[in-house]
Each structure stands twice: as structure tokens, then as C-alpha cells.
Coordinates of C-alpha atoms in Angstrom, one line a residue:
M1 CA -36.6 77.8 -37.9
A2 CA -37.9 80.2 -40.5
P3 CA -40.2 78.7 -43.1
L4 CA -38.8 78.0 -46.5
L5 CA -42.2 78.9 -48.1
E6 CA -45.0 80.9 -46.5
V7 CA -48.3 81.5 -48.3
R8 CA -50.3 84.2 -46.7
D9 CA -54.0 84.8 -47.3
L10 CA -53.7 84.0 -51.0
Y11 CA -56.5 84.5 -53.4
V12 CA -56.1 83.3 -57.0
G13 CA -58.6 83.4 -59.9
Y14 CA -59.1 83.0 -63.6
G15 CA -60.5 85.5 -66.1
W16 CA -59.4 88.0 -68.7
D17 CA -61.8 90.6 -67.5
E18 CA -61.2 91.9 -64.0
R19 CA -65.0 92.1 -63.4
N20 CA -65.5 88.5 -64.2
V21 CA -62.7 86.7 -62.5
V22 CA -63.7 83.4 -60.9
T23 CA -61.9 82.9 -57.6
I24 CA -60.3 79.4 -57.4
V25 CA -58.1 79.7 -54.4
R26 CA -59.7 81.5 -51.4
G27 CA -57.6 82.8 -48.5
V28 CA -55.1 80.0 -48.3
N29 CA -52.4 80.1 -45.6
L30 CA -49.7 77.5 -45.8
T31 CA -46.0 77.0 -44.7
V32 CA -43.3 74.6 -45.7
A33 CA -40.2 74.2 -43.6
P34 CA -36.8 73.2 -45.0
G35 CA -36.8 69.5 -45.7
E36 CA -40.5 69.1 -44.9
V37 CA -43.1 67.4 -47.0
V38 CA -46.5 69.1 -47.0
G39 CA -49.3 67.2 -48.8
L40 CA -52.3 68.8 -50.5
A41 CA -55.3 66.6 -51.1
G42 CA -58.9 67.1 -52.3
E43 CA -61.2 66.4 -55.1
S44 CA -60.5 67.5 -58.7
G45 CA -61.2 71.2 -59.2
C46 CA -60.6 72.2 -55.5
G47 CA -57.7 74.4 -56.5
K48 CA -54.6 72.3 -55.5
S49 CA -52.7 72.7 -58.8
T50 CA -53.7 76.4 -59.1
L51 CA -52.3 77.0 -55.6
A52 CA -49.1 75.3 -56.5
F53 CA -48.6 77.2 -59.8
A54 CA -49.3 80.5 -58.1
A55 CA -46.9 79.7 -55.2
A56 CA -44.2 78.6 -57.6
G57 CA -44.6 81.7 -59.8
L58 CA -45.7 79.6 -62.8
L59 CA -49.3 80.9 -63.1
E60 CA -50.0 82.2 -66.6
P61 CA -53.0 84.2 -68.0
P62 CA -55.9 84.0 -67.7
G63 CA -54.8 82.9 -64.2
R64 CA -54.0 85.8 -61.9
V65 CA -53.1 86.4 -58.2
I66 CA -55.9 88.6 -56.7
S67 CA -54.2 89.2 -53.4
G68 CA -51.9 87.8 -50.8
Q69 CA -48.2 87.0 -50.4
V70 CA -46.0 84.1 -51.4
L71 CA -42.7 84.3 -49.4
F72 CA -39.8 82.1 -50.4
E73 CA -36.9 82.5 -48.0
G74 CA -38.4 85.8 -46.9
T75 CA -38.8 87.2 -50.5
D76 CA -42.3 87.9 -51.9
L77 CA -42.3 86.1 -55.2
L78 CA -45.3 88.0 -56.3
K79 CA -43.3 91.2 -56.4
L80 CA -40.3 89.9 -58.3
P81 CA -39.6 91.0 -61.9
A82 CA -40.1 88.3 -64.4
E83 CA -36.3 87.9 -65.0
Q84 CA -35.5 87.3 -61.3
L85 CA -38.4 84.9 -61.0
R86 CA -37.2 83.0 -64.0
A87 CA -33.7 82.7 -62.5
L88 CA -35.2 81.0 -59.4
H89 CA -37.0 78.3 -61.4
L90 CA -35.1 75.1 -61.5
A91 CA -32.2 76.6 -59.5
R92 CA -34.1 77.3 -56.3
I93 CA -37.7 76.3 -57.0
S94 CA -38.7 73.4 -59.2
M95 CA -41.8 71.5 -60.2
V96 CA -42.5 68.0 -61.3
F97 CA -45.6 67.9 -63.5
Q98 CA -48.2 65.3 -63.9
A99 CA -47.8 64.5 -67.6
S100 CA -44.1 63.7 -68.2
M101 CA -44.6 63.5 -72.0
N102 CA -45.8 67.1 -72.0
V103 CA -42.8 68.3 -70.2
L104 CA -40.1 66.6 -72.3
N105 CA -39.3 67.8 -75.8
P106 CA -40.4 64.8 -78.0
V107 CA -37.8 65.6 -80.7
A108 CA -34.8 66.1 -78.5
R109 CA -32.7 63.5 -76.7
I110 CA -32.8 63.6 -72.9
R111 CA -29.1 64.6 -72.7
E112 CA -29.7 67.7 -74.9
Q113 CA -32.6 68.7 -72.7
F114 CA -30.4 68.6 -69.6
K115 CA -27.8 70.7 -71.5
D116 CA -30.4 73.3 -72.5
A117 CA -31.6 73.6 -68.9
M118 CA -28.1 74.0 -67.6
K119 CA -27.2 76.6 -70.2
A120 CA -30.2 78.7 -69.2
H121 CA -28.8 78.8 -65.7
G122 CA -25.2 79.7 -66.6
I123 CA -23.7 76.2 -67.1
G124 CA -22.4 76.6 -70.6
S125 CA -20.1 73.6 -70.5
G126 CA -21.7 70.6 -72.2
E127 CA -19.3 68.3 -70.3
E128 CA -20.3 69.7 -66.9
A129 CA -24.0 69.4 -67.9
S130 CA -23.5 65.7 -69.0
V131 CA -21.7 64.9 -65.7
R132 CA -24.6 66.4 -63.7
A133 CA -27.1 64.5 -65.9
K134 CA -25.3 61.2 -65.3
E135 CA -25.2 61.9 -61.5
M136 CA -29.0 62.6 -61.4
F137 CA -29.8 59.6 -63.6
A138 CA -27.9 57.4 -61.1
R139 CA -29.8 59.0 -58.2
V140 CA -33.2 58.2 -59.8
K141 CA -31.9 54.7 -60.7
L142 CA -32.0 55.1 -64.5
P143 CA -29.3 53.5 -66.7
E144 CA -27.0 56.1 -68.2
R145 CA -27.6 54.8 -71.7
F146 CA -31.1 56.3 -71.7
L147 CA -29.6 59.8 -71.7
D148 CA -29.2 59.5 -75.4
A149 CA -32.8 58.2 -75.9
Y150 CA -35.8 60.2 -77.1
P151 CA -38.7 60.5 -74.6
H152 CA -40.9 58.1 -76.6
Q153 CA -38.3 55.4 -76.2
L154 CA -38.8 55.4 -72.4
S155 CA -41.7 53.9 -70.5
G156 CA -44.0 56.1 -68.5
G157 CA -42.2 55.4 -65.2
M158 CA -38.8 56.0 -66.8
R159 CA -39.9 59.3 -68.3
Q160 CA -41.2 60.4 -64.9
R161 CA -37.9 59.5 -63.3
A162 CA -36.1 61.5 -66.1
V163 CA -38.3 64.5 -65.3
I164 CA -37.6 64.2 -61.6
A165 CA -33.8 64.0 -62.4
L166 CA -34.1 67.2 -64.6
A167 CA -36.2 69.0 -62.0
L168 CA -33.6 68.3 -59.3
S169 CA -30.5 68.8 -61.4
L170 CA -29.6 72.2 -60.0
G171 CA -30.3 71.4 -56.4
P172 CA -33.5 73.4 -55.7
K173 CA -34.6 74.1 -52.1
L174 CA -38.3 73.7 -52.8
V175 CA -40.0 71.2 -55.1
F176 CA -43.7 71.1 -56.1
L177 CA -44.9 67.6 -57.1
D178 CA -48.1 67.9 -59.0
E179 CA -49.5 64.3 -58.9
P180 CA -46.2 62.8 -60.1
T181 CA -47.5 59.2 -60.1
T182 CA -50.9 59.6 -61.8
A183 CA -51.6 57.1 -64.6
L184 CA -48.7 54.9 -63.4
D185 CA -49.3 51.4 -62.1
V186 CA -49.0 50.8 -58.4
V187 CA -45.6 49.1 -58.6
V188 CA -44.1 52.0 -60.6
Q189 CA -45.8 54.4 -58.2
R190 CA -44.1 52.7 -55.2
S191 CA -40.6 52.9 -56.8
I192 CA -41.0 56.5 -57.8
I193 CA -42.2 57.5 -54.3
Q194 CA -39.2 55.7 -52.8
V195 CA -36.9 57.5 -55.1
L196 CA -38.4 60.9 -54.2
N197 CA -38.3 60.1 -50.5
D198 CA -34.6 59.1 -50.7
L199 CA -33.7 62.2 -52.7
R200 CA -35.6 64.4 -50.2
H201 CA -33.5 63.0 -47.3
D202 CA -30.3 63.2 -49.3
L203 CA -30.7 66.7 -50.7
G204 CA -32.8 68.3 -48.0
F205 CA -35.3 70.1 -50.2
G206 CA -38.8 71.0 -49.0
V207 CA -41.8 69.5 -50.9
V208 CA -45.4 70.4 -51.7
F209 CA -46.9 67.1 -52.7
I210 CA -50.3 67.3 -54.6
T211 CA -52.3 64.1 -55.0
H212 CA -55.8 62.5 -54.7
D213 CA -54.3 59.6 -52.9
L214 CA -54.6 60.3 -49.2
S215 CA -53.1 56.9 -48.2
L216 CA -50.0 57.9 -50.2
L217 CA -49.7 61.2 -48.3
V218 CA -50.1 59.6 -45.0
E219 CA -47.0 57.5 -45.8
I220 CA -44.7 60.2 -47.2
A221 CA -45.9 63.6 -45.8
D222 CA -45.1 65.3 -42.6
R223 CA -48.2 67.4 -42.7
I224 CA -51.4 67.2 -44.8
A225 CA -53.7 70.0 -45.8
I226 CA -57.2 69.1 -47.1
M227 CA -58.6 71.5 -49.7
Y228 CA -62.3 72.0 -50.6
A229 CA -63.7 74.6 -52.9
G230 CA -60.5 76.6 -53.0
A231 CA -59.9 76.7 -49.2
I232 CA -58.0 74.6 -46.7
V233 CA -60.6 73.0 -44.4
E234 CA -58.2 71.0 -42.3
E235 CA -54.5 70.8 -41.7
A236 CA -52.7 68.5 -39.3
P237 CA -49.6 66.3 -38.9
A238 CA -50.0 63.3 -41.2
Q239 CA -50.4 60.6 -38.6
L240 CA -52.7 62.7 -36.5
L241 CA -55.0 63.4 -39.5
Y242 CA -54.9 59.7 -40.4
Q243 CA -55.8 58.5 -36.9
S244 CA -58.4 61.1 -36.1
P245 CA -59.7 63.2 -39.0
E246 CA -62.0 66.0 -37.7
H247 CA -63.5 67.9 -40.6
P248 CA -66.5 66.0 -42.0
Y249 CA -65.0 66.3 -45.5
T250 CA -61.7 64.8 -44.3
V251 CA -63.6 62.0 -42.6
A252 CA -65.4 61.3 -45.9
L253 CA -62.2 61.2 -47.8
M254 CA -60.5 58.9 -45.3
S255 CA -63.5 56.6 -45.4
A256 CA -63.5 56.3 -49.2
F257 CA -60.4 54.2 -49.6
P258 CA -60.2 50.6 -48.3
P259 CA -58.0 49.5 -45.4
V260 CA -55.3 46.9 -46.0
G261 CA -56.5 44.8 -43.0
G262 CA -59.1 44.8 -40.3
K263 CA -62.8 44.0 -40.3
R264 CA -64.7 44.1 -43.5
K265 CA -67.0 47.0 -44.0
R266 CA -69.0 48.6 -46.8
L267 CA -67.3 51.6 -48.4
E268 CA -69.3 54.7 -49.2
G269 CA -68.7 57.3 -51.8
L270 CA -69.2 61.0 -51.0
A271 CA -72.6 62.0 -52.3
G272 CA -73.1 65.1 -54.4
Q273 CA -70.7 67.3 -56.3
P274 CA -68.3 70.1 -55.3
P275 CA -69.9 73.5 -55.6
D276 CA -69.7 75.8 -58.6
L277 CA -67.0 78.3 -57.7
R278 CA -68.7 81.0 -59.6
R279 CA -71.7 80.7 -57.2
L280 CA -70.6 79.4 -53.8
P281 CA -73.4 78.7 -51.3
P282 CA -73.6 81.0 -48.3
G283 CA -72.0 79.8 -45.1
C284 CA -69.9 76.7 -45.4
A285 CA -69.1 75.5 -48.9
F286 CA -69.3 71.9 -47.8
A287 CA -72.7 72.3 -46.1
P288 CA -74.9 70.8 -48.9
R289 CA -72.9 67.5 -48.8
C290 CA -72.2 67.4 -45.1
A291 CA -73.4 64.5 -42.9
R292 CA -73.4 66.8 -39.9
F293 CA -75.0 69.9 -41.4
I294 CA -76.4 72.3 -38.8
K295 CA -79.4 74.1 -40.3
G296 CA -79.4 77.8 -39.7
L297 CA -75.7 77.9 -39.0
C298 CA -73.7 76.0 -41.6
D299 CA -75.9 77.4 -44.4
T300 CA -75.6 81.0 -43.3
V301 CA -72.3 81.6 -41.4
A302 CA -68.8 81.0 -42.7
P303 CA -67.1 78.4 -40.4
P304 CA -64.3 79.8 -38.1
E305 CA -60.8 78.4 -38.2
V306 CA -60.1 76.6 -35.0
R307 CA -56.5 75.8 -34.0
T308 CA -55.3 73.2 -31.4
A309 CA -52.1 72.8 -29.5
E310 CA -51.3 69.6 -31.4
G311 CA -50.6 71.5 -34.6
R312 CA -54.1 71.1 -36.2
R313 CA -56.4 73.6 -37.7
V314 CA -59.9 72.9 -38.9
S315 CA -62.6 75.2 -40.4
C316 CA -65.8 73.8 -39.1
H317 CA -68.7 75.0 -36.8
L318 CA -68.5 71.7 -34.9
Y319 CA -65.3 72.8 -33.2
A320 CA -66.3 76.4 -32.4
E321 CA -66.8 77.1 -28.7
T322 CA -70.4 78.4 -29.3
V323 CA -71.6 75.2 -31.1
P324 CA -72.2 72.7 -28.2
S325 CA -75.5 74.3 -27.2
R326 CA -76.9 73.7 -30.7
P327 CA -78.7 70.4 -31.4
L328 CA -77.2 68.3 -34.2
P329 CA -79.8 67.2 -36.7
E330 CA -79.8 63.8 -38.4
A331 CA -77.4 63.3 -41.3
V332 CA -78.3 64.7 -44.7
P333 CA -79.9 61.9 -46.7
G334 CA -77.4 60.3 -49.1
A335 CA -74.4 61.9 -47.4
L336 CA -71.6 59.8 -45.9
V337 CA -72.0 58.9 -42.2
S338 CA -68.7 57.5 -41.1
Q339 CA -67.3 56.0 -38.0
N340 CA -65.9 59.3 -36.9
N341 CA -69.3 61.0 -36.8
G342 CA -69.6 59.8 -33.2
A343 CA -66.5 61.7 -32.3
L344 CA -67.7 64.8 -34.2
A345 CA -71.0 64.8 -32.3
A346 CA -69.2 64.3 -29.0
R347 CA -67.1 67.3 -29.7
A348 CA -70.3 69.2 -30.3
G349 CA -71.8 68.1 -27.0
Q350 CA -74.5 65.8 -28.4
P351 CA -75.3 62.1 -27.8
T352 CA -74.8 59.8 -30.7
E353 CA -75.0 56.1 -31.5
V354 CA -72.3 54.3 -33.5
S355 CA -73.0 50.8 -34.8
S356 CA -70.8 48.1 -33.4
D357 CA -69.5 47.1 -36.8
E358 CA -67.9 50.4 -37.5
G359 CA -64.2 50.6 -36.7
A360 CA -61.7 53.4 -36.7
A361 CA -60.9 54.9 -40.1
N362 CA -58.4 52.5 -41.7

């Protein structure tokens, strides 16, 4: 099956002057199949939202695509005139933003905002627009009476459901979800995720789901891509990544949220800060924070991308064929040493000791 969305070697930056553009997204390759949910996770500032805005054709100055391709159903969105790209938005490609109050017009009733969106895409009949709005409100489990409410009269969760209804009103084939449950309590988050999952199965659209919450992605996503410093450092089927994360950064992220059950253990944060994207360190961008840093290699040579038959790709020297002959030094002081370090060292051909009280990640 041909991919619905295919991002090829995409570089995106910010800057008004071409000589001073800061590259935020670096060489990203990503595909989304029809009906598939692909999750994007990583720390703040790693380029997740910038990637989504560029792929959706919504990036505005000073953001700019430096190079690469974004193919939607085989058409390169980066080459489309503005009018054709605008016609695709909402009708074929849609986005649910993080802050619902910033999306909805605060001085217009919800019904009128549906009508405006429909009119922009050729549905001039107010009656037809109202029928579609009622249908979408029913799908997101909102009472019809709230169509005549102003945004401030709805709770945060209700506004987000209204935004989802509006984003899906024209039946798009691809939907970007940019942290749609941020700032909502866990009960409301759960209900919204269930609504999105039901709609995805009913309507068959593909999803790019951006969030900081890896546990949430494991539950809803088919595949997960982990971003660090503008690049994808690991991508794998969701359950595989949950059960056996390989990149040290993924291991650290997986070890930072508490398991629901199992043996009690101390949780560790990830030491240090993401690098300044204006001055990336040589070699691997994660090397200064890595618990399995290999001196003379990680700090000088960019890591290769290694692919496996199980649908995983990981950019790390630990998995390159030439690494096993290199000794692994002790963990960098202060960096996270997780239960998966034993597996990492074993893949690198080195003996290691794992304390008996460390269990599998979550």
C-alpha cells in the first residue's frame, strides 16, 4: 500500500536572513499509511511541532523549508501554489492544535465557525453546514445545544472536542494532532483520546500524533518516532519500542515515567539540557548526556542509521557493525543508567552488570 504521507530528507529552519537560518528539523524521513497512527515524542524544542507544521503546509515566516520533500498521496506539497495548498487544508489535511481557545474565534458562536469553514470549501448552504456540524458534535459526544455557545462558555475539554469536530468536519485523510490533550486533566484526556481513536477507526484517516507522553503513544500509536535535536533517533512499532527501547535517549524517556504496577524503583530524570541548535556538538547530538558515551567516536562521528527486519531504525553507534570491538566506558556521571543499559552493552559486545532490583522498563 502506498503511503498517505511521505517525508523525505526534510530540513526546516527559522530565520529572516538566509545566512542566519537556524536548522530545527534535520534530515527527517517519515511515512504514514492510510489509517495509521504515527506518534512523535521528545523533549520540548526538539522540532516535533515544526516538523508537523512543515509537513502540513502550515509553516509561516520566519519558518522555512530548507530542502526535502513532503509527499501527500504522491503530490509534493512543497511545490504546490498557495491556493491549491489552502484548498487541501481541512478538506484533505487537517490539524488539531494544542490551545483550543486560540483556534476558536472568541466572539463567534461555534455554529457560525462551522459555517465559515464550510463556506471556504464550497459548502454555501447554511443548512447543510449545520447538519454536518450536528453530526460531528454527535461523533465527539457533545450536546447539540453547545453549537450556539461561545467558546468561553465551554470547558477546556469541551472546546477541544469542538475543535476536533471542526477539524474532521470535511472528512480529511490526514490529521495532525499537536498535543491535543495538554493542560487537560487525566480523566478528560482519557475521554478525548477515546473519541479520537473511535473516529480514526470509523473514518479511516491517518494520524501524526505529537505529545510528550510516551505512555499515551504506546496505547494509541501503531508506530512511534523519537526526536532529539531535530532528528529522529529511533523509530519502531509501538509495542516493540515499549518492550525493548534501544537508543539511550529512548531508554531514558521510557524510564522517566512510573509504571502502574510491578516492583518499586527510584525514578531518575534525564540529566543535562538539549543542545543549542545553533551550535550542535560534533558527532552525536545526544553524546554529552548519554550514559553509554564512547569517547573518540560519539563525540566525533555522526551515528549511522541502522535498520532491522522488525521495522525498527535507530541512529546510534552502539548498533553499528564496527562498534563491538570498542570498549564501552563507564556511564557519564549524572546521566541516567537504566535497566536497558545491560542490553545496550550486550549489543556492543561488552560485559556488564545489572543490579538485581532493576526490572524491565515499565
